[in-house]
XYZ file of C-alpha atoms in Angstrom:
587
model
C 151.673 127.656 42.478
C 151.414 125.021 45.196
C 148.888 123.069 43.166
C 151.228 123.081 40.200
C 154.036 121.788 42.371
C 152.031 118.836 43.652
C 150.865 117.613 40.256
C 152.342 114.351 39.107
C 154.721 114.301 36.194
C 153.661 111.274 34.171
C 156.553 111.251 31.737
C 158.970 108.330 32.126
C 162.088 109.578 33.920
C 165.230 109.806 31.826
C 167.867 107.313 32.934
C 170.983 108.947 34.363
C 174.436 107.464 34.914
C 175.028 107.940 38.636
C 178.565 108.980 39.527
C 180.086 107.210 42.533
C 181.736 110.456 43.717
C 180.351 113.964 43.762
C 176.895 115.097 42.699
C 174.640 113.581 40.084
C 171.456 115.437 39.102
C 168.647 112.900 38.788
C 165.834 115.227 37.732
C 164.716 118.844 37.637
C 162.983 121.442 35.455
C 164.802 122.756 32.393
C 164.164 126.333 33.539
C 166.002 126.980 36.796
C 163.445 129.633 37.676
C 160.819 126.904 38.119
C 162.824 125.036 40.785
C 161.324 125.424 44.271
C 164.081 123.579 46.158
C 167.098 121.296 45.831
C 166.603 117.855 47.400
C 169.990 116.302 48.166
C 170.426 112.574 48.993
C 173.475 111.540 51.056
C 174.220 107.859 51.722
C 175.949 106.512 54.783
C 179.007 104.470 55.690
C 179.548 101.668 53.189
C 176.694 103.002 51.031
C 176.335 104.076 47.416
C 174.662 107.136 45.796
C 172.288 104.829 43.889
C 172.242 101.413 45.534
C 171.476 102.808 49.003
C 168.168 104.161 47.654
C 167.305 101.293 45.273
C 164.810 98.567 46.032
C 165.060 95.238 44.206
C 166.542 91.779 44.522
C 168.593 92.265 41.372
C 170.563 95.072 43.020
C 170.808 93.038 46.205
C 172.100 90.011 44.408
C 174.691 91.966 42.397
C 175.834 93.629 45.618
C 176.246 90.230 47.277
C 178.117 88.868 44.304
C 180.577 91.768 44.515
C 181.090 91.210 48.209
C 181.434 87.450 47.731
C 184.282 88.109 45.369
C 186.130 90.545 47.593
C 185.490 89.172 51.082
C 186.715 86.048 52.921
C 184.587 82.914 52.982
C 183.538 83.590 56.552
C 182.175 87.004 55.531
C 180.263 85.479 52.609
C 178.616 83.119 55.048
C 177.518 86.078 57.135
C 176.073 87.814 54.077
C 174.130 84.719 53.103
C 172.907 84.452 56.660
C 171.843 88.101 56.564
C 170.023 88.173 53.248
C 169.381 84.672 51.918
C 167.869 82.870 54.901
C 165.106 85.325 55.681
C 161.664 83.668 55.583
C 159.987 86.952 54.693
C 162.130 87.326 51.557
C 161.236 83.811 50.402
C 157.519 84.478 50.909
C 157.756 87.765 48.962
C 159.517 86.056 46.063
C 156.945 83.246 45.992
C 154.045 85.707 45.885
C 155.736 88.179 43.497
C 158.247 86.348 41.267
C 158.511 89.457 39.045
C 160.317 91.219 41.898
C 163.410 89.156 41.131
C 164.222 91.466 38.197
C 162.321 94.673 39.103
C 164.110 97.549 40.817
C 163.062 100.985 41.957
C 165.590 103.790 42.302
C 162.907 105.919 43.839
C 164.706 109.328 44.053
C 164.709 109.272 40.254
C 161.853 106.904 39.335
C 159.249 108.353 41.723
C 160.291 111.855 42.796
C 160.898 113.063 39.248
C 157.322 112.121 38.472
C 155.613 113.285 41.648
C 157.524 116.540 42.253
C 158.293 118.132 38.908
C 159.418 121.519 40.319
C 162.187 120.047 42.452
C 165.790 119.404 41.506
C 166.912 116.036 42.861
C 170.612 115.401 43.492
C 172.401 112.365 44.886
C 175.841 112.668 46.456
C 178.527 110.002 46.450
C 181.820 109.705 48.293
C 184.368 107.040 49.185
C 182.540 105.498 52.130
C 184.280 102.140 52.473
C 184.732 101.552 56.189
C 188.396 100.619 55.926
C 189.201 104.117 54.648
C 188.125 105.576 57.982
C 190.887 103.688 59.788
C 193.699 105.838 61.150
C 196.367 103.538 59.668
C 194.878 103.555 56.162
C 196.763 105.410 53.429
C 193.690 107.361 52.345
C 192.187 107.718 55.829
C 189.368 110.291 55.915
C 187.344 111.270 58.985
C 183.632 111.955 59.149
C 184.440 115.659 59.631
C 186.575 115.741 56.489
C 183.745 114.128 54.544
C 181.376 116.759 55.955
C 183.625 119.612 54.831
C 184.020 118.051 51.388
C 180.240 117.770 51.118
C 179.947 121.484 51.949
C 182.598 122.522 49.420
C 181.090 120.455 46.616
C 177.614 121.700 47.446
C 178.863 125.296 47.209
C 180.298 124.545 43.746
C 177.068 122.811 42.679
C 174.910 125.770 43.762
C 176.980 128.719 42.558
C 174.139 129.926 40.339
C 171.362 129.305 42.881
C 172.751 130.031 46.357
C 169.396 131.479 47.499
C 167.455 128.326 46.607
C 166.073 126.367 49.597
C 167.728 123.067 50.464
C 166.234 119.821 51.759
C 168.655 117.027 52.730
C 167.783 113.334 52.777
C 170.349 111.226 54.623
C 170.721 107.568 55.561
C 172.571 106.324 58.646
C 175.968 108.009 59.159
C 175.286 110.149 56.082
C 173.156 112.213 58.414
C 176.260 113.000 60.471
C 177.998 114.290 57.332
C 175.021 116.554 56.642
C 175.005 117.907 60.208
C 178.745 118.521 60.043
C 178.377 120.397 56.741
C 175.598 122.566 58.234
C 177.704 123.338 61.313
C 180.738 124.271 59.204
C 178.576 126.468 56.956
C 177.210 128.319 59.973
C 180.746 129.270 61.061
C 181.259 131.414 57.958
C 180.508 135.152 57.860
C 176.916 136.218 57.075
C 175.989 136.540 53.411
C 179.038 134.579 52.228
C 178.391 131.820 49.740
C 179.531 129.183 52.236
C 177.102 130.331 54.922
C 174.164 130.232 52.505
C 174.054 126.434 52.781
C 173.144 126.798 56.459
C 170.844 129.760 55.878
C 168.899 128.099 53.056
C 168.616 124.624 54.640
C 164.882 124.268 55.195
C 164.717 120.662 56.388
C 166.677 117.454 56.889
C 165.028 114.024 56.542
C 167.046 111.416 58.475
C 166.817 107.669 57.892
C 168.242 105.775 60.881
C 170.837 108.405 61.786
C 172.232 108.115 65.336
C 171.965 111.484 67.096
C 172.235 110.641 70.742
C 174.800 108.895 72.928
C 175.305 109.291 76.645
C 179.037 108.800 76.276
C 181.845 107.471 74.122
C 180.905 103.893 74.974
C 177.384 104.418 73.551
C 178.832 105.806 70.354
C 181.100 102.796 70.117
C 178.102 100.457 70.348
C 176.176 102.430 67.702
C 179.140 102.402 65.334
C 179.688 98.700 65.877
C 176.033 97.995 65.112
C 176.184 99.959 61.858
C 179.435 98.332 60.777
C 178.026 94.897 61.544
C 174.841 95.656 59.609
C 176.980 96.422 56.565
C 178.290 92.851 56.651
C 181.982 93.718 56.698
C 182.849 90.351 58.114
C 184.030 88.842 61.382
C 187.715 89.088 60.489
C 187.709 92.858 59.942
C 184.868 93.903 62.257
C 186.816 94.388 65.485
C 189.710 96.149 63.796
C 187.439 98.611 62.015
C 185.550 99.332 65.216
C 188.789 100.121 67.068
C 189.765 102.581 64.335
C 186.361 104.315 64.391
C 186.364 104.691 68.165
C 188.620 107.804 68.291
C 186.057 109.684 66.186
C 183.534 109.283 68.991
C 184.639 112.541 70.607
C 183.885 114.356 67.367
C 180.473 112.697 67.254
C 179.720 113.982 70.737
C 180.773 117.483 69.665
C 178.684 117.171 66.499
C 175.582 116.406 68.549
C 176.201 119.316 70.902
C 176.829 121.884 68.147
C 173.849 120.818 66.055
C 171.593 121.046 69.109
C 172.829 124.630 69.553
C 171.506 125.357 66.062
C 168.127 123.832 66.893
C 167.997 125.753 70.195
C 168.866 129.129 68.700
C 166.612 131.957 70.012
C 164.757 132.523 66.728
C 161.142 131.849 65.704
C 160.367 128.168 65.074
C 159.341 128.819 61.482
C 162.912 130.038 60.805
C 164.581 126.915 62.221
C 165.670 123.816 60.327
C 162.827 121.287 60.239
C 163.546 117.650 61.081
C 161.864 114.455 59.883
C 163.232 111.345 61.596
C 162.542 107.944 60.024
C 163.201 105.126 62.480
C 163.826 101.491 61.685
C 160.901 99.282 62.691
C 162.801 95.972 62.564
C 166.088 94.612 63.795
C 168.410 92.298 61.856
C 167.430 89.199 63.722
C 169.469 86.876 61.516
C 172.718 88.240 62.921
C 174.016 86.632 66.075
C 176.002 89.763 66.880
C 173.129 92.214 66.695
C 170.459 92.368 69.311
C 167.445 94.202 67.910
C 167.644 97.486 66.003
C 170.926 98.836 64.698
C 170.129 102.372 65.891
C 167.764 102.334 68.893
C 164.729 104.591 68.864
C 166.017 106.893 71.576
C 169.036 107.725 69.424
C 167.372 108.080 66.008
C 165.277 111.156 66.807
C 165.654 114.484 68.634
C 162.423 114.374 70.633
C 161.614 117.919 69.517
C 157.876 118.296 69.092
C 158.260 121.931 68.046
C 160.208 121.253 64.853
C 160.391 117.478 64.347
C 158.199 114.746 62.916
C 159.084 111.082 63.318
C 157.726 107.819 61.985
C 158.721 104.152 62.137
C 159.305 102.277 58.870
C 158.651 98.551 58.949
C 162.118 97.621 57.683
C 165.583 97.043 59.087
C 168.372 99.615 59.104
C 169.703 98.729 55.653
C 166.395 98.441 53.834
C 164.480 101.273 55.507
C 165.335 103.694 52.673
C 164.524 101.304 49.785
C 160.970 101.845 48.525
C 159.397 99.448 46.048
C 156.894 101.889 44.541
C 153.981 104.317 45.048
C 152.137 102.114 47.479
C 155.086 101.552 49.753
C 154.112 102.904 53.164
C 157.582 104.380 53.650
C 157.403 106.276 50.352
C 153.949 107.602 51.194
C 155.277 108.979 54.489
C 158.342 110.464 52.798
C 156.431 112.102 49.948
C 153.883 113.556 52.361
C 156.695 115.015 54.462
C 158.461 116.440 51.416
C 155.198 117.896 50.128
C 154.678 119.588 53.518
C 158.142 121.198 53.431
C 157.738 122.386 49.843
C 154.390 123.962 50.746
C 156.084 125.804 53.619
C 158.724 127.112 51.230
C 156.093 128.295 48.747
C 154.089 129.971 51.506
C 157.229 131.699 52.749
C 157.950 133.046 49.257
C 154.423 134.402 48.948
C 154.629 136.315 52.239
C 158.171 137.658 51.908
C 158.618 141.341 51.114
C 161.416 141.906 48.661
C 161.300 145.706 48.430
C 164.623 147.304 49.383
C 164.648 149.316 52.585
C 166.157 149.612 56.032
C 165.987 145.816 56.450
C 168.493 145.302 53.654
C 171.490 143.493 55.053
C 174.399 145.824 55.828
C 176.973 143.118 55.243
C 175.621 142.458 51.791
C 175.787 146.147 50.915
C 179.389 146.309 52.101
C 180.330 143.269 50.035
C 178.694 144.802 46.965
C 180.754 147.970 47.410
C 184.037 146.111 47.928
C 183.437 143.761 45.001
C 182.514 146.691 42.773
C 185.546 148.700 43.822
C 188.050 145.879 43.404
C 186.733 144.367 40.156
C 186.510 147.492 37.969
C 189.338 148.548 35.677
C 191.169 151.902 35.706
C 188.833 153.493 33.168
C 185.859 153.060 35.476
C 184.731 155.843 37.840
C 182.543 155.426 40.910
C 180.808 158.344 42.623
C 179.157 157.680 45.982
C 177.045 159.926 48.224
C 176.823 158.889 51.870
C 174.064 160.981 53.396
C 173.339 161.880 57.042
C 176.493 160.333 58.484
C 175.801 162.102 61.770
C 172.655 159.992 62.198
C 174.857 156.981 63.084
C 175.736 156.189 66.655
C 179.449 155.859 67.509
C 179.539 152.123 66.778
C 177.789 152.448 63.434
C 179.918 155.440 62.523
C 183.167 153.561 63.162
C 181.848 150.606 61.140
C 180.930 152.774 58.144
C 184.167 154.730 58.151
C 186.265 151.581 58.475
C 184.658 150.253 55.312
C 186.451 152.895 53.270
C 189.780 151.812 54.726
C 189.161 148.135 53.904
C 192.347 146.474 52.647
C 190.794 143.345 51.076
C 191.924 144.467 47.649
C 193.346 147.460 45.828
C 191.150 149.300 43.379
C 192.370 150.322 39.954
C 189.395 152.572 39.233
C 188.717 156.105 40.473
C 186.391 156.299 43.470
C 185.016 159.608 44.742
C 182.974 159.653 47.934
C 180.979 162.567 49.314
C 179.772 162.533 52.935
C 177.044 164.785 54.272
C 176.838 165.436 57.989
C 176.362 168.033 60.627
C 179.612 169.163 62.293
C 181.131 166.240 64.204
C 184.562 165.921 65.806
C 184.664 162.133 65.255
C 183.836 162.435 61.566
C 186.281 165.312 61.067
C 189.053 163.312 62.767
C 188.354 160.171 60.686
C 188.407 162.168 57.455
C 191.520 164.205 58.241
C 193.275 165.284 55.058
C 190.154 165.218 52.866
C 188.484 168.199 51.219
C 185.700 169.729 53.318
C 182.872 172.051 52.363
C 181.149 173.572 55.404
C 177.662 174.473 54.146
C 176.933 176.288 57.366
C 179.186 179.020 56.004
C 178.382 178.585 52.338
C 174.604 178.787 52.903
C 174.714 181.708 55.296
C 173.948 184.427 52.740
C 171.108 182.420 51.186
C 169.584 181.691 54.597
C 169.842 185.371 55.490
C 167.901 186.256 52.344
C 165.204 183.681 53.210
C 164.916 184.965 56.773
C 164.635 188.556 55.531
C 161.885 187.594 53.087
C 160.011 185.588 55.726
C 160.160 188.272 58.402
C 159.548 191.264 56.169
C 156.337 192.001 58.065
C 158.583 192.945 61.033
C 160.651 195.461 59.116
C 158.407 198.532 59.539
C 156.369 198.243 62.755
C 159.164 196.455 64.633
C 162.383 197.799 63.158
C 164.605 196.657 66.008
C 163.265 193.098 66.223
C 163.669 192.531 62.480
C 167.448 192.941 62.573
C 167.784 190.870 65.736
C 165.663 187.936 64.436
C 167.450 187.975 61.084
C 170.883 187.765 62.697
C 169.877 185.202 65.350
C 168.175 182.749 62.957
C 170.949 183.048 60.384
C 173.573 182.231 62.998
C 171.643 179.242 64.474
C 170.313 177.639 61.305
C 173.482 175.480 60.926
C 172.989 175.532 57.172
C 169.559 173.804 57.372
C 166.790 175.634 55.485
C 163.937 173.521 56.930
C 164.496 174.923 60.409
C 163.916 178.456 59.166
C 160.630 177.501 57.515
C 159.279 176.133 60.818
C 160.396 179.125 62.914
C 159.000 181.653 60.437
C 155.720 179.767 60.379
C 155.425 180.071 64.144
C 156.224 183.790 64.071
C 153.579 184.572 61.466
C 150.756 186.684 63.000
C 152.766 188.210 65.828
C 152.918 191.535 63.984
C 149.117 191.983 64.214
C 148.738 191.392 67.934
C 149.972 193.171 71.039
C 153.448 191.814 71.868
C 156.718 193.092 73.161
C 160.215 192.743 71.786
C 161.147 190.583 74.772
C 158.264 188.169 74.048
C 159.318 187.746 70.438
C 162.952 187.183 71.405
C 161.964 184.536 73.982
C 159.823 182.699 71.432
C 162.689 182.531 68.965
C 165.276 181.542 71.561
C 163.109 178.803 73.086
C 162.529 177.094 69.772
C 164.353 173.685 69.762
C 167.478 173.324 67.683
C 167.301 169.535 67.014
C 165.272 168.478 63.986
C 163.535 165.699 65.869
C 162.202 168.235 68.350
C 160.620 170.236 65.542
C 158.206 167.449 64.732
C 156.572 167.338 68.143
C 154.934 170.805 67.997
C 153.723 170.059 64.485
C 151.845 166.918 65.575
C 150.522 168.695 68.645
C 149.173 171.492 66.482
C 147.427 169.018 64.205
C 145.878 167.221 67.191
C 144.722 170.543 68.617
C 142.891 171.461 65.429
C 141.437 167.929 64.945
C 141.125 165.840 68.156
C 140.131 162.731 66.160
C 143.476 162.773 64.405
C 145.210 161.758 67.634
C 142.931 158.721 68.039
C 143.347 157.707 64.406
C 147.112 158.042 64.690
C 147.090 155.746 67.730
C 144.969 153.171 65.938
C 147.210 153.299 62.906
C 150.229 152.670 65.114
C 148.416 149.630 66.561
C 148.052 148.232 63.057
C 151.748 148.720 62.385
C 152.737 147.239 65.792
C 150.581 144.090 65.697
C 150.885 143.280 61.986
C 152.695 139.992 61.327
C 154.569 141.538 58.376
C 155.454 145.090 57.235
C 152.437 147.011 55.893
C 152.507 148.757 52.544
C 151.442 152.376 52.154
C 148.214 151.141 50.524
C 147.414 148.882 53.496
C 148.017 151.722 55.958
C 145.651 153.853 53.874
C 143.055 151.060 54.178
C 143.394 151.118 57.968
C 142.725 154.863 58.058
C 139.734 154.472 55.758
C 138.269 151.709 57.927
C 138.505 153.527 61.267
C 134.703 153.751 61.532
C 134.307 150.058 62.365
C 137.319 149.632 64.658
C 136.264 149.091 68.304
C 137.735 151.007 71.228
C 139.774 147.921 72.173
C 142.291 148.946 69.541
C 143.518 151.906 71.558
C 144.032 149.865 74.708
C 147.310 148.205 75.569
C 147.872 144.521 76.191
C 145.137 143.121 73.963
C 147.189 141.759 71.094
C 145.133 138.569 70.740
C 141.898 140.463 70.013
C 143.760 142.776 67.672
C 145.290 139.891 65.721
C 141.888 138.175 65.468
C 140.294 141.282 64.006
C 143.224 141.663 61.602
C 142.707 138.131 60.299
C 138.989 138.748 59.853
C 139.828 141.718 57.659
C 142.373 139.531 55.753
C 145.084 142.133 56.165
C 147.582 139.743 57.777
């Protein structure tokens, strides 16, 4: 499957009209089942869902023309200084005159061809800097943009909430992504909103500021980014003053996102980070000294889950790739290919069989949704078995579920609980119908005891009646207990024994089911000493395996006991055990 994913798709990508607000799907398989992941592009402050990611002088010129029309003369001079006076640009145009009209919107032109099993989305929002000002009519904070991104992403992924997510963000767009992830994490497990956080596999940041040692540092970073956008000298200081109050939120954003990265879970379950850093400053600007976002701020310095690379472009152009041979695109596509391979490998190793690992919250939600969505003609019958096996906390949780008031049910629901006698359960279910099987089964158990101990009836008349009455009274309605006791009494009628010895044997037999299993295993080990060693080795397999073993794999371990060395039954040698497992290809 991985090889299929990495094949190039040579068909010419279909042109798509990119919406300035909300999501636009740029490419993706027709069959949703073939999609490995959603790749979501998010532009930054003053950016555009297409232009931010488009290389080409035609786009640059049209952008300048628009700004020339809207901005004061002084700002136009700054723009010309920023983009028209660069010696490198003139040299490129002289060598490649065709570049004057060629453009490359690489998320659609290149990714749709190179990654055919990926759905590519670009997200747009009103990112004009003036709208972030506190005095503006339509003032929107970075946090509000982050929440809107989360809400729209939930709507976009209603039919594929389990699909892995990879974000690609430029500049302050990375802060929106982090804020959306943080907000998603605050929701209850297994809710649709939380799935954005749970299914986020990686984030690829282009020049996003992550680190500031204080509000002053954030102010400098914001001023650099605003200046790089070419807003103009007349509005620059005012915009910066209005952005400054959001610095406290930016500090909080950094702290909360680091908490996610530092969560005590295995590294392979954490969000992966790829940080692209600008390799050049905007030297033409007199206000900017070097890079817009300094290197120490544009990465997390996390060798366990982060990769970083410098792109030989300035902050604005670092995410504009001219084609296949662009060094930046090669680095990006290699990183994306790595993350998609990880996702595919994770799918191959996941076990999807239902079992004890199934999420309890999800099961509860299924029950509540089923109960509240069915009409009055629908009937639901539930059997909740072994309620007494829960501890007090689990018991309270289960019983509270059936008193949930999230919605009234119009249908008929009948629930049957099975449990040994319990005061807590009886109290919680006060007023419900009860059937005590301990009493209902008593006659049947007495018949089974009489049939099993019939060999006592003649030679040991007195003991027969006593054993029958004792076992019937102490069975607690459980037939399996009687089978085990009778099995242990078999043979006593043929040997010399007293009534007192028989009574002691019966009375000493444990009443808890878990205690019945111990003598059984001890008996097996007594008859076959090798069984104890094989059982220990089998437990080693189950303990050291990197994933749950199937019944067939456990059978293989038992069948292969002849070659296993003695090291397997010793404690504290997990490295040797794992090595042998890998040699046998059972991990």
